[in-house]
mmCIF file of C-alpha atoms in Angstrom:
data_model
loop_
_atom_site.group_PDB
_atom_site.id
_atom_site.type_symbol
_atom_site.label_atom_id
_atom_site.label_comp_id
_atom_site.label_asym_id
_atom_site.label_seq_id
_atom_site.Cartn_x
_atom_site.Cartn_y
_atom_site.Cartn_z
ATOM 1 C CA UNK B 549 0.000 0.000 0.000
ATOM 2 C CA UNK B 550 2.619 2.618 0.737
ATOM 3 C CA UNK B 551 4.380 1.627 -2.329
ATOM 4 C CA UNK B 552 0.659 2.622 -3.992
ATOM 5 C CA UNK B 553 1.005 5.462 -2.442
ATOM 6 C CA UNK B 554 4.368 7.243 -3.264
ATOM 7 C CA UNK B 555 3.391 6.460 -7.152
ATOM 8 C CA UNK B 556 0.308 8.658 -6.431
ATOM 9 C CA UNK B 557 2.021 10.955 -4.806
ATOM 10 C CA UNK B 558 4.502 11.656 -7.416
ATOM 11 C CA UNK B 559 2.082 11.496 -9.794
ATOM 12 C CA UNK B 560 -0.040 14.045 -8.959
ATOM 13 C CA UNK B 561 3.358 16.033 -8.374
ATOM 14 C CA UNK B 562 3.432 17.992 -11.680
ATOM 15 C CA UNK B 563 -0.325 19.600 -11.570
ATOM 16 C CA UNK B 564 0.761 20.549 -7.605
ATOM 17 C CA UNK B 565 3.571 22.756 -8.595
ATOM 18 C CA UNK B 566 1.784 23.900 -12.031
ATOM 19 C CA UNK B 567 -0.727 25.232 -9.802
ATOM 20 C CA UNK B 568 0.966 26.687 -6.838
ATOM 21 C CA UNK B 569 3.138 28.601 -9.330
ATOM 22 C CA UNK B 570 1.071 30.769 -10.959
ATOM 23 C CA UNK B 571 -1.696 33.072 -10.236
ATOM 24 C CA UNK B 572 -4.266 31.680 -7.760
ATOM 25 C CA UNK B 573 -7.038 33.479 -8.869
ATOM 26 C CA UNK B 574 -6.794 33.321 -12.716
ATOM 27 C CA UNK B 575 -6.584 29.899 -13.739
ATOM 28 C CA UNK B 576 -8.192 26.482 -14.507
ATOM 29 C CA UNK B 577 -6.905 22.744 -13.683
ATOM 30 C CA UNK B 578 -7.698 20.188 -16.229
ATOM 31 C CA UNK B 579 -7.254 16.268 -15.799
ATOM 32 C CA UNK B 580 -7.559 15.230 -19.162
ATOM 33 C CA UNK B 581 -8.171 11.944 -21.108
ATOM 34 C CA UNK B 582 -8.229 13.383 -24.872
ATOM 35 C CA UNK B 583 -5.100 13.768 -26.834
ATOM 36 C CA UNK B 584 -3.110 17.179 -26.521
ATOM 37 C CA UNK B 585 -2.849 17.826 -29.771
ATOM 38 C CA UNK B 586 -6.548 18.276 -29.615
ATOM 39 C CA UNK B 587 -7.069 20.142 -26.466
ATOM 40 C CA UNK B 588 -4.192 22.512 -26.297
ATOM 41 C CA UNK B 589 -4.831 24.424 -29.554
ATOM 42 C CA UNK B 590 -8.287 25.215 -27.847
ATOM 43 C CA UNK B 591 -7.103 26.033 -24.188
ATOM 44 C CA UNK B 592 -4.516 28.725 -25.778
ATOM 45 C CA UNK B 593 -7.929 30.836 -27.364
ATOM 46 C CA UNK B 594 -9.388 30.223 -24.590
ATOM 47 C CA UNK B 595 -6.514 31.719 -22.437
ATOM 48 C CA UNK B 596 -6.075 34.497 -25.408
ATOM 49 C CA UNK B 597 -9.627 35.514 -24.679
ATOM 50 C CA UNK B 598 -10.415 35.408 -20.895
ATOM 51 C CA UNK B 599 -6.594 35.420 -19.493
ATOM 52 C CA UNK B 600 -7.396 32.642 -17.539
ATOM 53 C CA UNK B 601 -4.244 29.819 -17.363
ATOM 54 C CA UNK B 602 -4.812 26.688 -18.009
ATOM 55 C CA UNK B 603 -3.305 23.472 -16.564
ATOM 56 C CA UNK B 604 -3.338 20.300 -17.967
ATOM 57 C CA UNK B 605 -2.781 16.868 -17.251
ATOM 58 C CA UNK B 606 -2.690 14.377 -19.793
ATOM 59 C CA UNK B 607 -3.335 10.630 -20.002
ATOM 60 C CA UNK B 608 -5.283 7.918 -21.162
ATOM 61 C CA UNK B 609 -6.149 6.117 -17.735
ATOM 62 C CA UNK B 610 -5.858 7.034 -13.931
ATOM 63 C CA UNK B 611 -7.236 10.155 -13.979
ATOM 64 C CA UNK B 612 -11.006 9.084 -12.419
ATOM 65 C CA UNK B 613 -8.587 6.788 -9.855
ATOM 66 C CA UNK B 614 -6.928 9.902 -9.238
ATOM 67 C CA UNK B 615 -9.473 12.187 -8.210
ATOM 68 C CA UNK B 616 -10.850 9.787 -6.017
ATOM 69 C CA UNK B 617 -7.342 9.056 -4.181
ATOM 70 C CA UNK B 618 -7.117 13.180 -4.091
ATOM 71 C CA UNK B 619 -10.654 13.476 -2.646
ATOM 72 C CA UNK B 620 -11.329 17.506 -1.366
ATOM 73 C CA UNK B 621 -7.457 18.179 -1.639
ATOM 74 C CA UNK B 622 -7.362 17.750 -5.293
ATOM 75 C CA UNK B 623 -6.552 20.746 -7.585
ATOM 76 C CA UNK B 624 -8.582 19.250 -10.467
ATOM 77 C CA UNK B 625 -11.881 21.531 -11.606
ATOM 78 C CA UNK B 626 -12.827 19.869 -14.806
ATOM 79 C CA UNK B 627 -12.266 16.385 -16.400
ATOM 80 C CA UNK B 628 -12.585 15.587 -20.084
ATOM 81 C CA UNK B 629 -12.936 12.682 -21.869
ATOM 82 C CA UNK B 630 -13.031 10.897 -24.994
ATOM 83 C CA UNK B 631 -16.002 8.756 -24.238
ATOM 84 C CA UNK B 632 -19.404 8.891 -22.220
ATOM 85 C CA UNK B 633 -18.369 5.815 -20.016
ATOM 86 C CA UNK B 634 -15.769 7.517 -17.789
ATOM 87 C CA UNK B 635 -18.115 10.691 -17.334
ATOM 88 C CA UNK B 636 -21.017 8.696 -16.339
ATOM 89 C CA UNK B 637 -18.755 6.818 -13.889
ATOM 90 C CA UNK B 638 -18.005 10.091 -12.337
ATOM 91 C CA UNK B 639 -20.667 11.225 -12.115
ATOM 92 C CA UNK B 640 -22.290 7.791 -10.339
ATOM 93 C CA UNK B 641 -19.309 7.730 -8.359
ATOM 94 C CA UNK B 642 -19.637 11.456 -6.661
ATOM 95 C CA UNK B 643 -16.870 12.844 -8.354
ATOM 96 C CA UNK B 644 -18.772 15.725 -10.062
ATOM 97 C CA UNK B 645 -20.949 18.508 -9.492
ATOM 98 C CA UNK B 646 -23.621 19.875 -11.278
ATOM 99 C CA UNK B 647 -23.514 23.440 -13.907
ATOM 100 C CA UNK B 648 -26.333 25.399 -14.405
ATOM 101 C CA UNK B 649 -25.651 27.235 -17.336
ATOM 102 C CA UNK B 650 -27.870 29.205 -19.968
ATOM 103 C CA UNK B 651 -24.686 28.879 -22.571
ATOM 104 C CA UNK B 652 -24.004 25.001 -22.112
ATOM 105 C CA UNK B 653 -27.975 24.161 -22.177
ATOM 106 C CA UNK B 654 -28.566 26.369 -25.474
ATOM 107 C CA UNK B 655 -25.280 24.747 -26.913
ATOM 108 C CA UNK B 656 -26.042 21.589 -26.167
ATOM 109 C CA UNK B 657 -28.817 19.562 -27.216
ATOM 110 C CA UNK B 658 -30.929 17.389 -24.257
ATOM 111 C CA UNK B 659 -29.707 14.186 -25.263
ATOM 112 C CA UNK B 660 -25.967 14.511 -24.966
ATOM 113 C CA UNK B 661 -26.103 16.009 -21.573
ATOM 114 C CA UNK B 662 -27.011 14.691 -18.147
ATOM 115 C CA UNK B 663 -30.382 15.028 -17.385
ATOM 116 C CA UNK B 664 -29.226 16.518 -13.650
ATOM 117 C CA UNK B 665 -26.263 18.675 -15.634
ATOM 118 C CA UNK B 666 -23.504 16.390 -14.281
ATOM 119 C CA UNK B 667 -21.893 15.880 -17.943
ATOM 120 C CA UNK B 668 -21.489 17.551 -20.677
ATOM 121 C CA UNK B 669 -21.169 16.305 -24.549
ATOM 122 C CA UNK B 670 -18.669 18.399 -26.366
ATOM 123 C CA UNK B 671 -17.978 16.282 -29.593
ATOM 124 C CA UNK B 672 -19.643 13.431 -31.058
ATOM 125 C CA UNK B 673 -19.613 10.413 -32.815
ATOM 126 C CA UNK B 674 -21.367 7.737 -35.022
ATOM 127 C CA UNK B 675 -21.272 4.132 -34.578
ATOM 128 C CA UNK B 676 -20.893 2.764 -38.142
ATOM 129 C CA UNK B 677 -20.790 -0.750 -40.184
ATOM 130 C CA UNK B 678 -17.481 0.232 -42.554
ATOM 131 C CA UNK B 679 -18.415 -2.741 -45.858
ATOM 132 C CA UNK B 680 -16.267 -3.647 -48.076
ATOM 133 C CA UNK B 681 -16.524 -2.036 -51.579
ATOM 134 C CA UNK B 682 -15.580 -5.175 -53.201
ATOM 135 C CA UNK B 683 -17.459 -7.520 -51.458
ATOM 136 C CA UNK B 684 -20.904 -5.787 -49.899
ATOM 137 C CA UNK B 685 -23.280 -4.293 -52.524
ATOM 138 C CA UNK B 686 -24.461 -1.162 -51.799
ATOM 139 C CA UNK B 687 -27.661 -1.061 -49.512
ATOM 140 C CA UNK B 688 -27.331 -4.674 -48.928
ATOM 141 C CA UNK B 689 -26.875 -3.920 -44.992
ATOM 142 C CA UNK B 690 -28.488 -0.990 -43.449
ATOM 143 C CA UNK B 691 -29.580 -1.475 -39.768
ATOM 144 C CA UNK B 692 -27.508 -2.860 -36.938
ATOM 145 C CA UNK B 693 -30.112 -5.285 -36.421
ATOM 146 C CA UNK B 694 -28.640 -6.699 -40.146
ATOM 147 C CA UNK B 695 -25.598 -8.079 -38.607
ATOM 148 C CA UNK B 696 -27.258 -11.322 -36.794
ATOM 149 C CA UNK B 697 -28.469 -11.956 -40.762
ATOM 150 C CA UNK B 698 -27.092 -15.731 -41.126
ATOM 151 C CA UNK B 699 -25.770 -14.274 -44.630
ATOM 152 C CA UNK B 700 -22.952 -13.028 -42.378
ATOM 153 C CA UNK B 701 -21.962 -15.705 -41.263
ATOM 154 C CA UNK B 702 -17.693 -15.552 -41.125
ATOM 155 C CA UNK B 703 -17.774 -11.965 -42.156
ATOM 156 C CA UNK B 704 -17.821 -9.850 -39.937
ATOM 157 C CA UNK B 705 -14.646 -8.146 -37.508
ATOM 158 C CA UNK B 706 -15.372 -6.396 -34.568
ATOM 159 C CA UNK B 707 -12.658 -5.118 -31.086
ATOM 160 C CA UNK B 708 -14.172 -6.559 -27.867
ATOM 161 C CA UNK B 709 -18.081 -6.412 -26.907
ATOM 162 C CA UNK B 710 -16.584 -5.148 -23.693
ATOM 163 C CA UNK B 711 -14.805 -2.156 -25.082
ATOM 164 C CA UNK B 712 -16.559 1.164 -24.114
ATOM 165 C CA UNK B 713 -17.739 1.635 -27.699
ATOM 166 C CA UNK B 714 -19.233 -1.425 -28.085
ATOM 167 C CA UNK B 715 -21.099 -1.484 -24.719
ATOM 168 C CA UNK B 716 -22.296 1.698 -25.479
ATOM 169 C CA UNK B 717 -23.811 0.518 -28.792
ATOM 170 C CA UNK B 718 -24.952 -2.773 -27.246
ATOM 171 C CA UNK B 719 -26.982 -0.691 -24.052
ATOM 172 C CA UNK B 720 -28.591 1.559 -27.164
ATOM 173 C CA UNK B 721 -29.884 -1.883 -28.068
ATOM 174 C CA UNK B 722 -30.939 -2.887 -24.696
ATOM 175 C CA UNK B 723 -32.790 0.381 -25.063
ATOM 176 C CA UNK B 724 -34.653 0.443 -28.014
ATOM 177 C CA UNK B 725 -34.669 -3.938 -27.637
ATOM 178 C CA UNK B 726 -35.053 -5.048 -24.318
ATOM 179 C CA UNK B 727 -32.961 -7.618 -23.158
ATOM 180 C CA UNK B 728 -34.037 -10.631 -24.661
ATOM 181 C CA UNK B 729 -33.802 -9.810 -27.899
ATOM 182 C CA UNK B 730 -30.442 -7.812 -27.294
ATOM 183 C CA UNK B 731 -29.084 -11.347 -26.174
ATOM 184 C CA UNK B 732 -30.156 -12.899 -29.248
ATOM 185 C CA UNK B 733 -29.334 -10.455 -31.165
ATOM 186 C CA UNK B 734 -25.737 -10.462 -29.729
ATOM 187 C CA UNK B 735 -25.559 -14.049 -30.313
ATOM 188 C CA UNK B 736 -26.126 -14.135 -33.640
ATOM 189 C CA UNK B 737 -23.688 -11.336 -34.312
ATOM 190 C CA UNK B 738 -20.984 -13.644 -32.460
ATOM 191 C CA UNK B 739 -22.188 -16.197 -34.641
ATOM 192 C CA UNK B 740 -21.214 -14.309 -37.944
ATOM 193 C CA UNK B 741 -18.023 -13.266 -36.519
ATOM 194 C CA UNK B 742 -15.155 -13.677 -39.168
ATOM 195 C CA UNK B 743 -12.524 -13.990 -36.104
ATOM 196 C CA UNK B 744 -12.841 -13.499 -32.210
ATOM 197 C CA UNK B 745 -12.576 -10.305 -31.520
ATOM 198 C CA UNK B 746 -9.653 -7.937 -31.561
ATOM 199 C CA UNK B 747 -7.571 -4.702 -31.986
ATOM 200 C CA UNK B 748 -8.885 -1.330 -32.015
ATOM 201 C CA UNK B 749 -11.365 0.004 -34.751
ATOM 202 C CA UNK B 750 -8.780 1.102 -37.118
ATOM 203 C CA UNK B 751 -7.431 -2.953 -37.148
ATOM 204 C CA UNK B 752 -11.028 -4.090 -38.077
ATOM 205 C CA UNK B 753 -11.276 -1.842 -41.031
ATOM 206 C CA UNK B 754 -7.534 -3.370 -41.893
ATOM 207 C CA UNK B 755 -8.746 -6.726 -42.388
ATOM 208 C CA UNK B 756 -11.942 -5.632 -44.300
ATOM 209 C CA UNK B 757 -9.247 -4.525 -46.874
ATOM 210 C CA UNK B 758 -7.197 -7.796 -46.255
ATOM 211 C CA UNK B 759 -10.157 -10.037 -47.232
ATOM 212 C CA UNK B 760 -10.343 -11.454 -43.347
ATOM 213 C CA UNK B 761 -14.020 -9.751 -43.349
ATOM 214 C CA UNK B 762 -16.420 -8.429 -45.811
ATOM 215 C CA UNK B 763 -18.246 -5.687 -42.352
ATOM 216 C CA UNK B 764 -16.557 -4.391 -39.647
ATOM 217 C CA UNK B 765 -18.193 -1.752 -36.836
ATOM 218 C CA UNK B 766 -16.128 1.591 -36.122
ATOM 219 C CA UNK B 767 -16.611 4.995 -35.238
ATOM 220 C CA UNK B 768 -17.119 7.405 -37.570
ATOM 221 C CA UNK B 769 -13.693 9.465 -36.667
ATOM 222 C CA UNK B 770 -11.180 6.787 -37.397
ATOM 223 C CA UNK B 771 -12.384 7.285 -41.104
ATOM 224 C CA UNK B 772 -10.800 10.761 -41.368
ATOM 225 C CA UNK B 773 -7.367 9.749 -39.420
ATOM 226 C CA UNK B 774 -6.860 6.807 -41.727
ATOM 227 C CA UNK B 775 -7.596 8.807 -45.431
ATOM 228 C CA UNK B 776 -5.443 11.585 -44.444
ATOM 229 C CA UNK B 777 -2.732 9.170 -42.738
ATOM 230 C CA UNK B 778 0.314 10.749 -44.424
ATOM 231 C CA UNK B 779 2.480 9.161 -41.774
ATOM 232 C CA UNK B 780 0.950 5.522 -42.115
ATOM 233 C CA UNK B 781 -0.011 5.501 -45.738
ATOM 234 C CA UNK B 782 -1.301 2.304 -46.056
ATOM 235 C CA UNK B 783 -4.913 3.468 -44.051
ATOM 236 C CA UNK B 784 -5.601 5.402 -46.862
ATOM 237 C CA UNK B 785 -5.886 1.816 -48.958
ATOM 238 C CA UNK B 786 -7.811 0.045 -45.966
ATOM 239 C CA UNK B 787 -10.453 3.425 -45.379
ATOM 240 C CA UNK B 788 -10.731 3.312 -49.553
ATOM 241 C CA UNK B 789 -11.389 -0.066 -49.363
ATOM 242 C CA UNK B 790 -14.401 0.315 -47.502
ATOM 243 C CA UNK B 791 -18.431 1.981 -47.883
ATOM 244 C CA UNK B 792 -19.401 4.198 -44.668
ATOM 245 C CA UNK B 793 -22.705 2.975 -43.596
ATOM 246 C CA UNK B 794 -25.169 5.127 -41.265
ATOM 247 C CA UNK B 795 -27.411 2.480 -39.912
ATOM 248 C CA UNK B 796 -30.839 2.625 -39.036
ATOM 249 C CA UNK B 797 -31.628 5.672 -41.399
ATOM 250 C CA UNK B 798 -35.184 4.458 -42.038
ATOM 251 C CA UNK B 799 -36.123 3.770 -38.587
ATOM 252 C CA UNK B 800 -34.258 5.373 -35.321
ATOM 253 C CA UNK B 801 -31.255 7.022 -36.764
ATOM 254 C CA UNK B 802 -27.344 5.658 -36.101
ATOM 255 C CA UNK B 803 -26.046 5.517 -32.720
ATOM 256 C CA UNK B 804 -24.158 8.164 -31.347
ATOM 257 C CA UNK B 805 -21.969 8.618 -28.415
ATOM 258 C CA UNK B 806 -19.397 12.080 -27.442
ATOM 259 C CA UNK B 807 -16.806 13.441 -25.838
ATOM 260 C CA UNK B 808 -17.135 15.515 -22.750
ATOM 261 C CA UNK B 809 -16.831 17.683 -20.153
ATOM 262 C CA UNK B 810 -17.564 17.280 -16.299
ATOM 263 C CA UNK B 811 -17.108 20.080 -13.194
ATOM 264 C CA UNK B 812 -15.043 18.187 -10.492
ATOM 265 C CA UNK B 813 -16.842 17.906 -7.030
ATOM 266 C CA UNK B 814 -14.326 20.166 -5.013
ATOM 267 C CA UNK B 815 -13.446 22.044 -8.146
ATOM 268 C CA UNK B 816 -11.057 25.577 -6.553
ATOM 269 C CA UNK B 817 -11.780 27.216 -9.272
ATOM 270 C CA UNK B 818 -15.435 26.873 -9.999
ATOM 271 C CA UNK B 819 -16.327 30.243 -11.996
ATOM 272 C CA UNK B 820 -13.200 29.250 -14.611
ATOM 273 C CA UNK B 821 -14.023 25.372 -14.937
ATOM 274 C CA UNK B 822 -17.569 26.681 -16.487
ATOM 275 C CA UNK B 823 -16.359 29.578 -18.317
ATOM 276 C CA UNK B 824 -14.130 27.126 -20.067
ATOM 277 C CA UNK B 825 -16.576 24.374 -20.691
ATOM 278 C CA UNK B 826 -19.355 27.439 -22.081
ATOM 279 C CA UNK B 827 -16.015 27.938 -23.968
ATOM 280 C CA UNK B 828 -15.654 24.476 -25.312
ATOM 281 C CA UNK B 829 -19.181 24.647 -26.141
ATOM 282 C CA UNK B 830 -19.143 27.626 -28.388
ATOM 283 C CA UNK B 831 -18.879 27.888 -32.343
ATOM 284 C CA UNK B 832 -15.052 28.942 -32.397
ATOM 285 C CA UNK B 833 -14.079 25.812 -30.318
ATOM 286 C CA UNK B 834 -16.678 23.265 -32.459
ATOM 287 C CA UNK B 835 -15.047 23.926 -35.468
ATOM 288 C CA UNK B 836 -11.452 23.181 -34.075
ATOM 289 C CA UNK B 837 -12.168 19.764 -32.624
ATOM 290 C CA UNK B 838 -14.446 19.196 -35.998
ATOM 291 C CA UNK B 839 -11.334 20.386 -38.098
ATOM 292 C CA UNK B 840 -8.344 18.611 -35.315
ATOM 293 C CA UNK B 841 -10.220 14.785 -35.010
ATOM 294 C CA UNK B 842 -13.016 14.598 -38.124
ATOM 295 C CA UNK B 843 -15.713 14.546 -35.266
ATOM 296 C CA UNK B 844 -19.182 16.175 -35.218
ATOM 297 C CA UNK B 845 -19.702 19.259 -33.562
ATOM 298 C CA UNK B 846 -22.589 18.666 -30.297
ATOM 299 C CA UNK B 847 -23.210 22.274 -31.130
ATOM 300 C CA UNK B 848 -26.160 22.330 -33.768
ATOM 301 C CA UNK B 849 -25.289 24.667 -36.629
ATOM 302 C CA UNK B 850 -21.822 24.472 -36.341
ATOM 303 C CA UNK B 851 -19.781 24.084 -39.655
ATOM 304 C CA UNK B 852 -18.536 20.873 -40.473
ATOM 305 C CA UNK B 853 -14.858 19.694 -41.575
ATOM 306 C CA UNK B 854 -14.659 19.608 -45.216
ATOM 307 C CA UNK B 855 -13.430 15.931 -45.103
ATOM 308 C CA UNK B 856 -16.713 14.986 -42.865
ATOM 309 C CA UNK B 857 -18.607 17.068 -45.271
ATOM 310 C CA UNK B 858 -17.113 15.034 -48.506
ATOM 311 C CA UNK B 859 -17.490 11.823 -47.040
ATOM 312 C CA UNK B 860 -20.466 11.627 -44.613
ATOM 313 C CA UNK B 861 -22.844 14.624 -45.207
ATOM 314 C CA UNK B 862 -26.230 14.773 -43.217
ATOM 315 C CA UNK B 863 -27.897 11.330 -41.766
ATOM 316 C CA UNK B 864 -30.032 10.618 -38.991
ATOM 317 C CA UNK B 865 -29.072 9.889 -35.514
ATOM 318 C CA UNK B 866 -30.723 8.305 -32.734
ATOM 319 C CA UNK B 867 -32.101 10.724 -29.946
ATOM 320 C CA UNK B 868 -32.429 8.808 -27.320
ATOM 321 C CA UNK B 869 -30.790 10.340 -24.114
ATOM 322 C CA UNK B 870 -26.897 8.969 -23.331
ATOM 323 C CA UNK B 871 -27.957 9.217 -19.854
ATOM 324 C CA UNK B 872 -30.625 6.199 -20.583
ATOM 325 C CA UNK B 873 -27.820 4.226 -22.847
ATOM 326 C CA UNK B 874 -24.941 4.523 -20.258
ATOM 327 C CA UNK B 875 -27.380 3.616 -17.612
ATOM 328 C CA UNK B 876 -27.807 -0.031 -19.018
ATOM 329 C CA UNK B 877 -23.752 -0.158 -19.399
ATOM 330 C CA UNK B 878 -23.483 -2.666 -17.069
ATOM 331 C CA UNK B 879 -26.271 -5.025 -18.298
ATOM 332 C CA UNK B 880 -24.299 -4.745 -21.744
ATOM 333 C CA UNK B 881 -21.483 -6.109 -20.212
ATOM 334 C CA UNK B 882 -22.948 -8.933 -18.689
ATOM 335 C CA UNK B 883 -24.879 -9.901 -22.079
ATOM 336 C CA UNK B 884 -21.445 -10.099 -23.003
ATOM 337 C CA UNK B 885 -20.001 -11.992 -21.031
ATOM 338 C CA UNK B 886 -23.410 -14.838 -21.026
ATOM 339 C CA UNK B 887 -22.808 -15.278 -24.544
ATOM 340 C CA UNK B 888 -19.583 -15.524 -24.518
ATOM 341 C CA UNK B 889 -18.856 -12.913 -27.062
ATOM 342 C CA UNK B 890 -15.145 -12.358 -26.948
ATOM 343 C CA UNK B 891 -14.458 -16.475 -26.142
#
């Protein structure tokens, strides 16, 4: 346990002095599980315009673990994150507090915030089916509920059931389904699987070029990082290799999930920690995460990426609240696990 300890400790070192060693009054602290190159361009307007400071820390896992270790002593105000899972968990977990805000309400529409303003959506994303071009006729799969088709059978990639994007999708099922069908429905998906499942999104889209699959489920933003891959050339060949497919257009709309934005329970610096989420949430700040990560602005009206724009356009998305989705997490996973999905 001590051991446990003196990691924390010199962990949360770096934030400590960040904070002690600039002006008290004027500043924000951010833990912070998106990507710098997407946050920082943002947090420098946002200092440019209000002269408030902000400090970061970055990483992809810890950060919920930290805040609870830290408790009322930590210098934290606002977490964000690249998925609804660990702001829902915060929130659950008392580690948040809620915002009433005119701005963040107006700039964000009802479903992709918490119903009690504990979370906020700042980005989001579709769930697609990514088909093979060669393989997959046009229109010949459309709805989610497609993929238990038998037809499938052996064609179909997918990462783990139990990954956060994939539980989300699942408990939008559980939603709209109810369970019993959800666990037949998963089923039959497992049945059609090409391999057991594995990698990230970007690998399943991989082996749709490679012939391992003829479907494969992603989100909508690893599209845009693999056709403009300058660095990793060959996703451009595995993105052109595949149709984008928004399912559910005729019926609910194509699942969605976000990024976000949550207001730490012991937050010092309250007044900032909003100021810089109304920030986030504002048309200036849209259009650089839609530009930095091809994702779609929560803000309604905000311009699009050009890429998004060429490749995606307008669809329909499903309404229902995240709150309601995120709630039936846990019963996703457990479908999971009963039918043995990543066995």
């Amino acid at each position: 346990m001590q051991n446990i300890l003196k990691k924390m400790a010199l962990i949360a070192l770096p934030l400590t002095v960040a904070a002690t060693s600039v002006s008290a009054a004027e500043e924000v602290n951010i833990y912070s599980y998106r990507q710098q190159f997407l946050i920082q361009p943002m947090l420098e307007a946002f200092t440019a315009e209000t002269g408030i400071k902000a400090n970061v820390v970055f990483a992809k896992k810890g950060l919920i673990e930290r805040l609870e270790h830290e408790g009322k002593n930590s210098p934290a105000d606002l977490l964000l994150t690249s998925d609804i899972s660990p702001l829902y968990y915060a929130a659950s977990s008392e580690l948040t507090q809620p915002v009433q805000s005119d701005v963040l309400e107006q700039n964000i529409p009802a479903q992709f915030r918490d119903p009690e303003n504990q979370w906020f959506g700042l980005t989001t994303r579709a769930r697609l089916i990514y088909a093979s071009k060669d393989r997959v006729a046009a229109g010949e799969i459309t709805r989610y509920e497609d993929l238990a088709d038998p037809k499938w059978k052996g064609r179909i990639c997918t990462r783990s059931g139990k990954h956060s994007y994939n539980l989300t999708l699942i408990g939008s099922m559980l939603a709209h389904h109810g369970e019993a069908k959800t666990e037949q429905w998963l089923k039959d998906v497992k049945a059609n699987l090409a391999r057991k499942p594995q990698g990230n999104d970007r690998a399943q889209v991989k082996a749709v070029k490679e012939g391992v699959c003829d479907l494969a489920l992603g989100n909508s933003y690893y599209f845009g990082k693999m056709i403009t891959n300058e660095k990793q050339p060959e996703q451009k060949e595995w993105a052109s290799a595949v149709n984008l497919v928004f399912p559910n257009q005729n019926d609910r709309g194509t699942h969605m999930s976000i990024s976000g934005a949550a207001l730490t329970k012991y937050a010092p610096n309250k007044a900032n920690a909003i100021k810089l989420m109304e920030f986030l949430s504002q048309a200036q700040s849209q259009t650089m995460y839609a530009e930095a990560n091809f994702e779609f602005p929560v803000r309604p009206g905000t311009q699009r990426s050009d890429l998004i724009e060429q490749y995606m356009g307008e669809f329909k998305q499903d309404n229902i609240g995240l709150q309601k989705v995120a709630q039936l997490r846990s019963d996703a996973a457990k479908l999971v696990d009963k039918v043995g999905f990543d066995n």
